[in-house]
């Protein structure tokens, strides 16, 4: 069986919580061409969840770029 190519892309993840918008820009994900599905790496998922919590708590701005935090391990 031939594997379909995957493509690494970036997108913005947006949450609306308590009438506020929280955005993490340039989040890397993989799209599988054959299925049209998107997948986040586990480390990416952990990082954006931590960023969301920090934004909600007011510890960081409501709009951040993932690339600024990608090197941080949670």
PDB file of C-alpha atoms in Angstrom:
ATOM      1  CA  UNK A   1       0.000   0.000   0.000  1.00  0.00           C
ATOM      2  CA  UNK A   2       1.351   3.414  -0.960  1.00  0.00           C
ATOM      3  CA  UNK A   3       1.386   6.053   1.788  1.00  0.00           C
ATOM      4  CA  UNK A   4      -0.007   9.432   0.893  1.00  0.00           C
ATOM      5  CA  UNK A   5       2.314  12.383   1.510  1.00  0.00           C
ATOM      6  CA  UNK A   6       1.787  14.517   4.573  1.00  0.00           C
ATOM      7  CA  UNK A   7       2.221  18.245   4.718  1.00  0.00           C
ATOM      8  CA  UNK A   8       3.357  20.342   7.670  1.00  0.00           C
ATOM      9  CA  UNK A   9       1.298  23.497   7.840  1.00  0.00           C
ATOM     10  CA  UNK A  10       0.583  26.256  10.331  1.00  0.00           C
ATOM     11  CA  UNK A  11      -2.692  27.708  11.527  1.00  0.00           C
ATOM     12  CA  UNK A  12      -4.156  29.873  14.257  1.00  0.00           C
ATOM     13  CA  UNK A  13      -5.938  28.261  17.202  1.00  0.00           C
ATOM     14  CA  UNK A  14      -8.692  30.444  18.675  1.00  0.00           C
ATOM     15  CA  UNK A  15     -10.725  30.040  21.856  1.00  0.00           C
ATOM     16  CA  UNK A  16     -13.671  32.144  22.982  1.00  0.00           C
ATOM     17  CA  UNK A  17     -13.928  32.056  26.769  1.00  0.00           C
ATOM     18  CA  UNK A  18     -16.039  34.405  28.901  1.00  0.00           C
ATOM     19  CA  UNK A  19     -16.608  36.841  26.024  1.00  0.00           C
ATOM     20  CA  UNK A  20     -12.837  37.063  25.359  1.00  0.00           C
ATOM     21  CA  UNK A  21     -10.858  35.768  22.400  1.00  0.00           C
ATOM     22  CA  UNK A  22      -7.546  33.971  22.944  1.00  0.00           C
ATOM     23  CA  UNK A  23      -5.311  33.263  19.939  1.00  0.00           C
ATOM     24  CA  UNK A  24      -2.165  31.222  19.398  1.00  0.00           C
ATOM     25  CA  UNK A  25      -0.803  31.998  15.933  1.00  0.00           C
ATOM     26  CA  UNK A  26       1.342  29.773  13.694  1.00  0.00           C
ATOM     27  CA  UNK A  27       0.586  26.463  15.390  1.00  0.00           C
ATOM     28  CA  UNK A  28       2.217  23.624  13.402  1.00  0.00           C
ATOM     29  CA  UNK A  29       0.075  20.674  12.374  1.00  0.00           C
ATOM     30  CA  UNK A  30       0.188  17.842   9.888  1.00  0.00           C
ATOM     31  CA  UNK A  31      -2.439  17.339   7.237  1.00  0.00           C
ATOM     32  CA  UNK A  32      -2.802  13.938   5.620  1.00  0.00           C
ATOM     33  CA  UNK A  33      -3.786  14.497   1.999  1.00  0.00           C
ATOM     34  CA  UNK A  34      -5.727  11.281   1.541  1.00  0.00           C
ATOM     35  CA  UNK A  35      -7.984  11.832   4.536  1.00  0.00           C
ATOM     36  CA  UNK A  36      -8.026  15.617   4.818  1.00  0.00           C
ATOM     37  CA  UNK A  37      -7.562  15.319   8.574  1.00  0.00           C
ATOM     38  CA  UNK A  38      -5.374  17.523  10.752  1.00  0.00           C
ATOM     39  CA  UNK A  39      -3.143  16.255  13.546  1.00  0.00           C
ATOM     40  CA  UNK A  40      -1.230  18.108  16.246  1.00  0.00           C
ATOM     41  CA  UNK A  41       1.909  16.655  17.771  1.00  0.00           C
ATOM     42  CA  UNK A  42       1.440  15.763  21.460  1.00  0.00           C
ATOM     43  CA  UNK A  43       4.059  18.317  22.546  1.00  0.00           C
ATOM     44  CA  UNK A  44       2.346  20.995  20.466  1.00  0.00           C
ATOM     45  CA  UNK A  45      -1.002  20.149  22.093  1.00  0.00           C
ATOM     46  CA  UNK A  46       0.508  20.397  25.578  1.00  0.00           C
ATOM     47  CA  UNK A  47       2.154  23.719  24.745  1.00  0.00           C
ATOM     48  CA  UNK A  48      -0.970  25.369  23.318  1.00  0.00           C
ATOM     49  CA  UNK A  49      -3.041  24.144  26.275  1.00  0.00           C
ATOM     50  CA  UNK A  50      -0.530  25.701  28.685  1.00  0.00           C
ATOM     51  CA  UNK A  51      -0.509  28.910  26.631  1.00  0.00           C
ATOM     52  CA  UNK A  52      -4.307  29.056  26.707  1.00  0.00           C
ATOM     53  CA  UNK A  53      -4.277  28.706  30.490  1.00  0.00           C
ATOM     54  CA  UNK A  54      -1.607  31.417  30.851  1.00  0.00           C
ATOM     55  CA  UNK A  55      -3.571  33.760  28.574  1.00  0.00           C
ATOM     56  CA  UNK A  56      -6.770  33.121  30.517  1.00  0.00           C
ATOM     57  CA  UNK A  57      -4.966  33.852  33.811  1.00  0.00           C
ATOM     58  CA  UNK A  58      -3.616  37.114  32.359  1.00  0.00           C
ATOM     59  CA  UNK A  59       0.014  35.996  32.668  1.00  0.00           C
ATOM     60  CA  UNK A  60       0.655  36.527  28.934  1.00  0.00           C
ATOM     61  CA  UNK A  61      -1.156  38.549  26.244  1.00  0.00           C
ATOM     62  CA  UNK A  62      -4.368  37.182  24.679  1.00  0.00           C
ATOM     63  CA  UNK A  63      -2.666  36.866  21.288  1.00  0.00           C
ATOM     64  CA  UNK A  64       0.698  35.081  21.071  1.00  0.00           C
ATOM     65  CA  UNK A  65       2.844  33.451  18.414  1.00  0.00           C
ATOM     66  CA  UNK A  66       3.490  29.748  18.995  1.00  0.00           C
ATOM     67  CA  UNK A  67       7.028  30.091  17.648  1.00  0.00           C
ATOM     68  CA  UNK A  68       7.975  32.301  20.614  1.00  0.00           C
ATOM     69  CA  UNK A  69       7.083  29.479  23.020  1.00  0.00           C
ATOM     70  CA  UNK A  70       7.868  26.332  20.993  1.00  0.00           C
ATOM     71  CA  UNK A  71      11.201  25.776  22.752  1.00  0.00           C
ATOM     72  CA  UNK A  72       9.686  25.811  26.260  1.00  0.00           C
ATOM     73  CA  UNK A  73       8.984  22.423  27.833  1.00  0.00           C
ATOM     74  CA  UNK A  74       5.967  22.106  30.120  1.00  0.00           C
TER      75      UNK A  74
END
